[in-house]
Coordinates of C-alpha atoms and ligand atoms in Angstrom, one line a residue:
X1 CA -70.4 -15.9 -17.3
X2 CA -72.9 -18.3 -15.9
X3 CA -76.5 -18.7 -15.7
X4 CA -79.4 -20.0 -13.2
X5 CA -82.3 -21.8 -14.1
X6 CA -84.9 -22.9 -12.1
X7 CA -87.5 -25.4 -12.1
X8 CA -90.3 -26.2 -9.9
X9 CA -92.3 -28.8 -9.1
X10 CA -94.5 -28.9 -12.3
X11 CA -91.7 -29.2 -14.4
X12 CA -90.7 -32.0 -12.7
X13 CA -93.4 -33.7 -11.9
X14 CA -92.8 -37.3 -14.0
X15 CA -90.5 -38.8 -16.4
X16 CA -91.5 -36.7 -19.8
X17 CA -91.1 -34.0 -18.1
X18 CA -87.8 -34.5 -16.7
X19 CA -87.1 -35.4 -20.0
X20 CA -88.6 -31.7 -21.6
X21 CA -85.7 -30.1 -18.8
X22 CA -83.2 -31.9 -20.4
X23 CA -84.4 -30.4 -23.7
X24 CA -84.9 -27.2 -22.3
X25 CA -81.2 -27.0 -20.7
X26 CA -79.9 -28.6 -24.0
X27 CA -80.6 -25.5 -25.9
X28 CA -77.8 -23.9 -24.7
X29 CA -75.2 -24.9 -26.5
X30 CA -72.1 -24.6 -24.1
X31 CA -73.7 -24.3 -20.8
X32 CA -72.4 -22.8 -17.9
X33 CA -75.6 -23.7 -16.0
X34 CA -76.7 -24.0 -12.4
X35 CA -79.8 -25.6 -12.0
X36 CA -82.0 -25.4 -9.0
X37 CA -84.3 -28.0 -8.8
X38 CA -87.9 -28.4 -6.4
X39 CA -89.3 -31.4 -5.3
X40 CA -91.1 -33.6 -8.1
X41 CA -95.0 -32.8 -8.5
X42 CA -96.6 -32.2 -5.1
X43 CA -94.2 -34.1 -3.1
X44 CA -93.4 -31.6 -0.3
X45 CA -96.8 -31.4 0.4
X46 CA -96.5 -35.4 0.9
X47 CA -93.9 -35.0 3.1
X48 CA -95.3 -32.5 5.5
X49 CA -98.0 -34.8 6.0
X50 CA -95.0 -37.2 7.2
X51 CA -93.5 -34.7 9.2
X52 CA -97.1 -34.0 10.6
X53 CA -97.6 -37.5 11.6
X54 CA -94.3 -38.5 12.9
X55 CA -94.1 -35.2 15.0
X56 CA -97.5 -36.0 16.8
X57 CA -96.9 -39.7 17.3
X58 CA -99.8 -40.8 14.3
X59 CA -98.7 -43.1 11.0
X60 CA -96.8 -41.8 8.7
X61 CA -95.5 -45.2 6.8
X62 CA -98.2 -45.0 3.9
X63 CA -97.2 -41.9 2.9
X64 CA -94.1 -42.0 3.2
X65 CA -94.2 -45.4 1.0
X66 CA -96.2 -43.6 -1.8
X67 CA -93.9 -41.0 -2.0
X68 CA -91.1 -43.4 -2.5
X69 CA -92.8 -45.8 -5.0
X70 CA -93.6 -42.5 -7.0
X71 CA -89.8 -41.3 -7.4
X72 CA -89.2 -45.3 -8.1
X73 CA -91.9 -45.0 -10.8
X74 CA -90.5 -41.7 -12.6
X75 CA -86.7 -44.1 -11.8
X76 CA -87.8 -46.7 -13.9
X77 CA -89.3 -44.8 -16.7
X78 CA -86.8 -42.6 -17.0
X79 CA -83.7 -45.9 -17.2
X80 CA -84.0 -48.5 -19.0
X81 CA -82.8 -50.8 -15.9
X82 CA -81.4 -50.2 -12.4
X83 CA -78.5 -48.4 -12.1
X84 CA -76.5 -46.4 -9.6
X85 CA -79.0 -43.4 -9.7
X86 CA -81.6 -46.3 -8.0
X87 CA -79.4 -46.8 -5.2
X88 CA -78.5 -43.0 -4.3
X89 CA -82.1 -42.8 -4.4
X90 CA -82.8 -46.2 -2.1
X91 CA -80.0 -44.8 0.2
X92 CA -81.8 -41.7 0.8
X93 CA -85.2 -43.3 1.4
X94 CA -83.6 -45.7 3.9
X95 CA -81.7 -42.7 5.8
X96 CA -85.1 -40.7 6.0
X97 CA -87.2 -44.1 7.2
X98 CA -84.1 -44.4 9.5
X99 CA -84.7 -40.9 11.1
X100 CA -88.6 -41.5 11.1
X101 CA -88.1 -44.8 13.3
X102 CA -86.2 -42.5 15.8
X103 CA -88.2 -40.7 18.3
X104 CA -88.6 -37.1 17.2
X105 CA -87.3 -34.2 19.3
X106 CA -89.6 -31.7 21.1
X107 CA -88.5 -28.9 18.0
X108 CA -91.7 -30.3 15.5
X109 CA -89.8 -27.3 13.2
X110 CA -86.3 -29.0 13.2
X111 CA -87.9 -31.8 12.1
X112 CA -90.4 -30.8 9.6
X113 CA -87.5 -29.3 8.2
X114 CA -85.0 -33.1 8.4
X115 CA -88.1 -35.0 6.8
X116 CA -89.4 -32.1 4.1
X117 CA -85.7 -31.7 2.8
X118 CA -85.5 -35.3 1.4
X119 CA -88.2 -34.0 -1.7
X120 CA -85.3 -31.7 -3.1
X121 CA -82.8 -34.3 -2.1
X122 CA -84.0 -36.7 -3.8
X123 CA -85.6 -34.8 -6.8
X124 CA -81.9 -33.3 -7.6
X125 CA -80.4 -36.7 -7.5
X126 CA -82.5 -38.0 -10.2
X127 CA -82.3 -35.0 -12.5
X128 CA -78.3 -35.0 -12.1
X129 CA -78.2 -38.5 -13.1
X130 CA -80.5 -38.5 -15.8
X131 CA -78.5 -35.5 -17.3
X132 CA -75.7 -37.2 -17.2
X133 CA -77.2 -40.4 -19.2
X134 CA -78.3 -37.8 -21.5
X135 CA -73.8 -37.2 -21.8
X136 CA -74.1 -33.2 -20.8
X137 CA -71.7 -32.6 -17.7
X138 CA -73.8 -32.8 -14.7
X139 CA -72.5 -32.1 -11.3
X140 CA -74.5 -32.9 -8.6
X141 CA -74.0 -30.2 -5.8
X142 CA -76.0 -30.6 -2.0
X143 CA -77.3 -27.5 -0.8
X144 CA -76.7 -28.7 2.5
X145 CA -73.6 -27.3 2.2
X146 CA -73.3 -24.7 0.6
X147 CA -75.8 -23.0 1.4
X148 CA -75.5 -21.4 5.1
X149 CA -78.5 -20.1 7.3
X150 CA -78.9 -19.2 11.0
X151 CA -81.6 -22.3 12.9
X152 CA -85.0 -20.5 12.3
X153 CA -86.3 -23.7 11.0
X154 CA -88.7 -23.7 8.4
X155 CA -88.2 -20.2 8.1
X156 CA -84.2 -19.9 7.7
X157 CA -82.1 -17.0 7.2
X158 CA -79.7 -16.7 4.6
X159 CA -75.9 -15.6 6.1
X160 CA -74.9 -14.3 2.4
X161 CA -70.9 -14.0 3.5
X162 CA -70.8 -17.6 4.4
X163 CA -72.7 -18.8 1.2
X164 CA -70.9 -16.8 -0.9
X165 CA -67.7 -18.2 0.5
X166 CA -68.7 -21.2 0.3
X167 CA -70.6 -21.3 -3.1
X168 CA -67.9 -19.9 -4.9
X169 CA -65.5 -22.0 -3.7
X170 CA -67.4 -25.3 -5.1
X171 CA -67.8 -23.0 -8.5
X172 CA -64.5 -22.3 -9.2
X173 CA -62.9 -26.1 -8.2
X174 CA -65.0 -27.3 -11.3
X175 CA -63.1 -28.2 -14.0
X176 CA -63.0 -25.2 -17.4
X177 CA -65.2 -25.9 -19.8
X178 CA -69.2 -26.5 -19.9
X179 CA -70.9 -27.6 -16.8
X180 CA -73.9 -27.8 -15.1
X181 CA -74.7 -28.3 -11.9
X182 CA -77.5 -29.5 -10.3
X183 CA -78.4 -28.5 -6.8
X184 CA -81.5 -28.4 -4.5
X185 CA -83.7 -25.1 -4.0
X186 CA -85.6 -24.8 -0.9
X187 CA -83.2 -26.0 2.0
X188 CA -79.5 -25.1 3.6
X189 CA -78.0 -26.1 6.9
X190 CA -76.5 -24.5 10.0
X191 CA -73.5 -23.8 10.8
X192 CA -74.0 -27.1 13.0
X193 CA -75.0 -28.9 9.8
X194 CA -78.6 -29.2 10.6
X195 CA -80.9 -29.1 7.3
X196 CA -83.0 -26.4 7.6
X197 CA -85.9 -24.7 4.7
X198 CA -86.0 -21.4 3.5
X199 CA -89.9 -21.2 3.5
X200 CA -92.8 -22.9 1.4
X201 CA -92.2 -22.5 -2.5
X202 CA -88.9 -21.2 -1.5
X203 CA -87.0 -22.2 -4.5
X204 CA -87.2 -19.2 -6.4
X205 CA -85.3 -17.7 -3.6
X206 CA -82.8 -19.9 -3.6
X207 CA -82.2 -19.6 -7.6
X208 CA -82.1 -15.8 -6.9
X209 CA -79.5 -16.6 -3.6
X210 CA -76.9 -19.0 -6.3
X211 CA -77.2 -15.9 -8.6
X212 CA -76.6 -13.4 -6.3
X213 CA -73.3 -15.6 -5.5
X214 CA -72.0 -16.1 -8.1
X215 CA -72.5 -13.2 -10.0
X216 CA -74.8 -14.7 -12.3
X217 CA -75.5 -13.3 -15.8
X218 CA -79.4 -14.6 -15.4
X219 CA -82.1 -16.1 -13.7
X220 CA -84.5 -17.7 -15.3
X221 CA -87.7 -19.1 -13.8
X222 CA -88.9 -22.3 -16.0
X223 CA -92.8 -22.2 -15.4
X224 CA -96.2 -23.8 -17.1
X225 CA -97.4 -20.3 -18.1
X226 CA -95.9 -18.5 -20.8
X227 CA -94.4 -15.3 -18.1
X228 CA -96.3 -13.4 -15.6
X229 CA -100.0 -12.3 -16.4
X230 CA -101.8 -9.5 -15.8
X231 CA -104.1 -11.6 -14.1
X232 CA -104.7 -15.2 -12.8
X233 CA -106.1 -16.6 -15.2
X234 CA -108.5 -18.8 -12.6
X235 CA -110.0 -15.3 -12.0
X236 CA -109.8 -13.8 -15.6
X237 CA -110.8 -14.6 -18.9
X238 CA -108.5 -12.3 -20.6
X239 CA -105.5 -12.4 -19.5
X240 CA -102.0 -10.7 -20.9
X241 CA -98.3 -11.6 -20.5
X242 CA -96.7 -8.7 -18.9
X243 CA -93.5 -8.6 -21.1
X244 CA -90.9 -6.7 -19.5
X245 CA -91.4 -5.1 -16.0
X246 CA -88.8 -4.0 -13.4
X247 CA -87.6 -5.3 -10.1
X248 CA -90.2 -2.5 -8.5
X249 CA -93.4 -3.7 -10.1
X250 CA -92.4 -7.6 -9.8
X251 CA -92.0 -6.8 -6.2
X252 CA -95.8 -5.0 -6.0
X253 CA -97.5 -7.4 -7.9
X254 CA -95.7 -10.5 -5.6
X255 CA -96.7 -8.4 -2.4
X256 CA -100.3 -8.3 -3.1
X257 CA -100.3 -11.9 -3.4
X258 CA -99.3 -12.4 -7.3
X259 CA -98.1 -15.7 -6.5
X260 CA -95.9 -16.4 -9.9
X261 CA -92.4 -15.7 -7.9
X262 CA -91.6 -15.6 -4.3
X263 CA -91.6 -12.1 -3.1
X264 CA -88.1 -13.0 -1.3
X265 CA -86.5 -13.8 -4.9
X266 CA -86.2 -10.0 -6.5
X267 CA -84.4 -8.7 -3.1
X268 CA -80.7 -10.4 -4.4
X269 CA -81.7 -9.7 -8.2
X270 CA -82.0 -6.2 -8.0
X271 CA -78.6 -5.9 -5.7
X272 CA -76.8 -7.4 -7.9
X273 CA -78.5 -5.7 -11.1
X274 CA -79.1 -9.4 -12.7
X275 CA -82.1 -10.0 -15.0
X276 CA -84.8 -12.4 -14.3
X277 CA -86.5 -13.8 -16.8
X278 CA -89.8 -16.2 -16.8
X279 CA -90.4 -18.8 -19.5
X280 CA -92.6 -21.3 -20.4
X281 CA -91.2 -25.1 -19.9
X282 CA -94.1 -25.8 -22.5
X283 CA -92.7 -23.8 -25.1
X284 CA -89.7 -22.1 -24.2
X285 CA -90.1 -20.2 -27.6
X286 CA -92.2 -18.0 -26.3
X287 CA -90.9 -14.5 -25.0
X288 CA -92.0 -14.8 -21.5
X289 CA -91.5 -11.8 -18.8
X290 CA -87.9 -10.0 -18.7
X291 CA -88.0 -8.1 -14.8
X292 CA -84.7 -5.9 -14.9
X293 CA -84.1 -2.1 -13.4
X294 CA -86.0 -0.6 -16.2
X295 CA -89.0 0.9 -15.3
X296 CA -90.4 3.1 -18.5
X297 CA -93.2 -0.1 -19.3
X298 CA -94.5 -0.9 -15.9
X299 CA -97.3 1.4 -16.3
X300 CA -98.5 0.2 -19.4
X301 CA -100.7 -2.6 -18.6
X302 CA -102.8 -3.1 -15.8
X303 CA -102.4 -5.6 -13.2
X304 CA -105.2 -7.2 -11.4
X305 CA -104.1 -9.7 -7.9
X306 CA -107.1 -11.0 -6.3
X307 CA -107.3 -12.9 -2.8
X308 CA -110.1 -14.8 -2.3
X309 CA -111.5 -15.9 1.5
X310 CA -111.0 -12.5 2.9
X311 CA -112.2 -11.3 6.4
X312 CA -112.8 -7.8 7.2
X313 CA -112.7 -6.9 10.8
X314 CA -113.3 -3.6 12.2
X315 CA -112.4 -3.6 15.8
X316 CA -113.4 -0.5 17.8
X317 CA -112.3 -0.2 21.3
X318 CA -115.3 -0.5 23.9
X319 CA -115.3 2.4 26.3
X320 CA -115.6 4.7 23.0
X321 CA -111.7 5.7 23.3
X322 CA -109.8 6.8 20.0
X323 CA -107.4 4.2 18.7
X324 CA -103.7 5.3 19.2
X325 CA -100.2 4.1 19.2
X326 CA -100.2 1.6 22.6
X327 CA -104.1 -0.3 21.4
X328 CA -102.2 -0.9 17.6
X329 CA -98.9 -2.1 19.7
X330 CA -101.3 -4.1 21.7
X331 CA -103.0 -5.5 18.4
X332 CA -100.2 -6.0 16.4
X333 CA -99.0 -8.0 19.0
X334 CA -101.7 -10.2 19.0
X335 CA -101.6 -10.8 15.2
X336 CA -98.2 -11.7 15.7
X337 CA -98.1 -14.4 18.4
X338 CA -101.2 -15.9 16.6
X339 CA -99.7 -15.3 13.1
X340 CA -102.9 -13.7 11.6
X341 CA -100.6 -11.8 8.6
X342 CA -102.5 -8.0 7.4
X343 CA -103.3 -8.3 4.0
X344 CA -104.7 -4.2 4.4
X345 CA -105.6 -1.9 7.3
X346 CA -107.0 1.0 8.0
X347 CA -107.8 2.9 10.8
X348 CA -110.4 6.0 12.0
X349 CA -110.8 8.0 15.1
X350 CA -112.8 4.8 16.3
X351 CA -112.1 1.8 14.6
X352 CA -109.1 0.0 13.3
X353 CA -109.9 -1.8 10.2
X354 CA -107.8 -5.3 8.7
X355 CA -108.2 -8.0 6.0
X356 CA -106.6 -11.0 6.5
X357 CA -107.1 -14.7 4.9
X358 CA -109.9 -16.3 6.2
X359 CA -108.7 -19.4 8.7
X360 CA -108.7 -21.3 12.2
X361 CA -106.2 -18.4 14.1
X362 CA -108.4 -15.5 12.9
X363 CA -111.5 -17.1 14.6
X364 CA -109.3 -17.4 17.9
X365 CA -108.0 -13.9 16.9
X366 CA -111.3 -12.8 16.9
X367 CA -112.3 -13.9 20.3
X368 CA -109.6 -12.6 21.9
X369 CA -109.9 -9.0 20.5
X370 CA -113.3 -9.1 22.1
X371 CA -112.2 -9.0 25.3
X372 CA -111.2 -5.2 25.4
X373 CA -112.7 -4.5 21.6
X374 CA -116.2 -4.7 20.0
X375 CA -116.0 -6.4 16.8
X376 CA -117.2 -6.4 13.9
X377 CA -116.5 -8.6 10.9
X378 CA -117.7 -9.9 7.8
X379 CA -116.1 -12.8 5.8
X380 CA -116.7 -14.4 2.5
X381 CA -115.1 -10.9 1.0
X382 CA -112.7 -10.7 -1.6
X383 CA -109.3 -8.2 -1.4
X384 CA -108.4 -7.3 -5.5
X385 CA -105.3 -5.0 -6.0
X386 CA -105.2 -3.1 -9.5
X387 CA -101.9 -1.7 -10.6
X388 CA -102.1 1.2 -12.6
X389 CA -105.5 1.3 -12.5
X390 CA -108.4 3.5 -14.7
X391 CA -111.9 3.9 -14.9
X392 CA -112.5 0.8 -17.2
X393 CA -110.3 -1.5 -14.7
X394 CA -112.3 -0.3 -11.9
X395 CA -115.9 -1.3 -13.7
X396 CA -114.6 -4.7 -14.6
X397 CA -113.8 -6.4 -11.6
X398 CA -116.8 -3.9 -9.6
X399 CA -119.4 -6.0 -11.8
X400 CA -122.1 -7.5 -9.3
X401 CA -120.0 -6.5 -6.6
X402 CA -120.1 -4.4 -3.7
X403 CA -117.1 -2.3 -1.9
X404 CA -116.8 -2.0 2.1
X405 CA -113.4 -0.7 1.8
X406 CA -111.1 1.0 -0.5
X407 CA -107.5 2.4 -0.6
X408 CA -106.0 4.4 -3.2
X409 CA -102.6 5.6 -4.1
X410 CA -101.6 7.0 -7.4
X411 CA -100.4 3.4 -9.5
X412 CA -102.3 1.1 -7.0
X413 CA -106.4 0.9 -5.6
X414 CA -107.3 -2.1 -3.2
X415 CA -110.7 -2.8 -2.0
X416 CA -112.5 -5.1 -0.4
X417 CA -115.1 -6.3 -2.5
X418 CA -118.3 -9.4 -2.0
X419 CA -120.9 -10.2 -4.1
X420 CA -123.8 -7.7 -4.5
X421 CA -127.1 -9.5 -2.7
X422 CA -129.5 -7.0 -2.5
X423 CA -131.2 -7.7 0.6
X424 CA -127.4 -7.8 2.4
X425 CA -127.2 -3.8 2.1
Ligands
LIG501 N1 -90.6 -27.8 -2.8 C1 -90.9 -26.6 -2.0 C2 -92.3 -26.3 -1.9 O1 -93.1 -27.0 -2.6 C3 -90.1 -25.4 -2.5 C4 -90.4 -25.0 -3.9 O2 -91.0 -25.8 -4.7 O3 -90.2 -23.9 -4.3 O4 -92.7 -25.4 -1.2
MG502 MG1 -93.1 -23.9 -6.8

């Protein structure tokens, strides 16, 4: 049976790391691998800014030249001299400045999605080839066609019968023995052979999507921490590595905004009854976080998610009316077309009640709810999620704060939390 690592940007993001994958996919002593690769280091956020550019007529050539002189910098540390790794990587770099000198269509997400793809195209082609250097038995697959999706760009949907057909096919015409292939997270194409993405950090999905396929023994998530926390540990001192939890919880803690795996990646998993495992690229001795269908030790350690930049509105309608079924139609409505996403609500004979991350559509949002709605709101708040909660959780993250809202359920309590000032009561 086969396996599926994945490795993100981090673990990509210059030549000794590259080198540290190698080591990492060389522990397995007869591999049957597939490797999904992200973009090196922050590179698709480079080549937004491209995209950006190009798509509203502003300069895009100095980005798009430091993005190509970094990949040329990891090249040449990586090879001792040019080779034919140097030119599949020029060739690419020429065909995306090709497509950049063209004038871009009136779709700006078609287009993010033909100039954002080239980070995982590129990316895979230099891990591939520095495998192979390295003598293990590399392919190098393209994700661009194998792996199937209906237009939504930047947003794509999987069509699973076509990938599957398609995936397997390319599996089983590889010769017996150890191999690994080497193929791009992140992107597909249409049945019209347009690239399209699957969604920002959408790699993990795409690991979970090859798995899913071809009946995959494992996933395993190659990250800089040593398996999921309990916590971020940019919001905790104490944090603790959550070593086995199932699909169920995985999926909770990613909902609340745990951001360690895309929330799209258990979905396939769990289907398909394949484990997932997170471990550190740092040291990949350490245990790390096995997610699987058993469920007897999610409740034994707390979880804490926190979201930061938080604004609570409470929107009441004017002429003192209850809020029913056609104002929320009406509202969600409105939070859809300006794609202001509910992070909690709550509503009350009078008021409907949301938290949502803090940014330029809720302000719009907010102005046009006042039309037919008097609104409240305050901002600056913070929305923590604590799984499997107790009396002790609760008093450690309440310290110097103060609660506007809270929601409770047996395993989970939310509230919306700001800083205590005591003349604010
Ligand atoms: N490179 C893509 C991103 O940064 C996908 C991924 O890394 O998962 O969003
Ligand atoms: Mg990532």
């Amino acid at each position: 049976m086969m396996k599926v690592f994945k490795f993100g940007g981090a673990s990509v993001k210059d030549a000794s790391a590259i080198k540290n994958v190698a080591n990492v996919i060389k522990r397995d002593a007869s591999p049957q691998l597939l490797v999904v690769v992200s973009a090196m280091g922050k590179t698709t956020n480079h080549l937004e800014k491209v995209a950006f550019a190009y798509c509203e007529g502003r300069a895009w050539r100095d980005d798009f030249e430091a993005v190509r002189a970094y990949h040329f910098e990891i090249l040449t540390q990586l090879f001792p001299s040019p080779n034919w790794i140097f030119q599949e990587v020029s060739r690419s770099f020429e065909k995306l400045e090709q497509k950049l000198k063209q004038r871009p269509s009136a779709n700006a997400h078609y287009e993010y999605d033909q100039i954002v793809s080239y980070g995982e195209v590129v990316s895979s082609l230099i891990i591939d080839g520095f495998l192979k250097s390295e003598g293990l038995p590399s392919h190098g697959w393209d994700a661009r066609f194998l792996v199937r999706t209906n237009a939504l760009y930047r947003e794509a949907q999987v069509d699973w019968t076509t990938t599957e057909q398609l995936i397997q096919r390319e599996w089983n015409a590889l010769p017996e023995g150890p191999k690994i292939c080497v193929c791009q997270g992140f992107i597909g194409h249409t049945a019209e052979n347009a690239t399209t993405t699957l969604g920002r950090e959408g790699s993990d999905y795409s690991a979970a999507i090859f798995a899913w396929c071809l009946q995959a023994e494992s996933v395993t998530i190659w990250k800089d921490v040593p398996g999921m926390l309990n916590a971020d540990p940019k919001w905790f001192d104490d944090t603790v590595r959550l070593p086995k939890i199932s699909y169920k919880e995985a999926l909770e803690l990613s909902y609340y905004g745990a951001t360690v795996i895309h929330p799209k990646t258990i979905k396939p998993l769990q289907n398909k009854n394949i484990p997932l495992y997170v471990r550190s690229f740092i040291d990949p001795s350490i245990p790390g976080t096995d997610i699987t269908a058993d469920t007897s030790q999610d409740h034994l350690i707390p979880s804490f998610i926190f979201k930061v930049n938080q604004v609570l509105i409470s929107i009441v309608p004017k002429d003192f009316s209850f809020v029913v079924e056609e104002n929320l139609r009406d509202l969600f409505a409105l939070f859809s077309t300006l794609g202001v996403k509910i992070n909690l609500m709550q509503n009350s004979a009078l008021d409907f009640s949301v938290c949502v991350d803090d940014g330029p559509p809720v302000r719009q949002l907010i102005d046009q709810l006042r039309n037919q709605y008097a609104v409240r709101f305050n901002d600056k708040q913070e929305l923590v999620t604590i799984r499997h909660y107790n009396q002790d959780t609760i008093n450690r993250v309440l310290v110097n704060k103060r609660v506007l809202l809270e929601q409770r359920t047996r395993q989970t309590l939310r509230m919306v939390i700001s800083d205590w000032q005591p003349d604010a009561q």
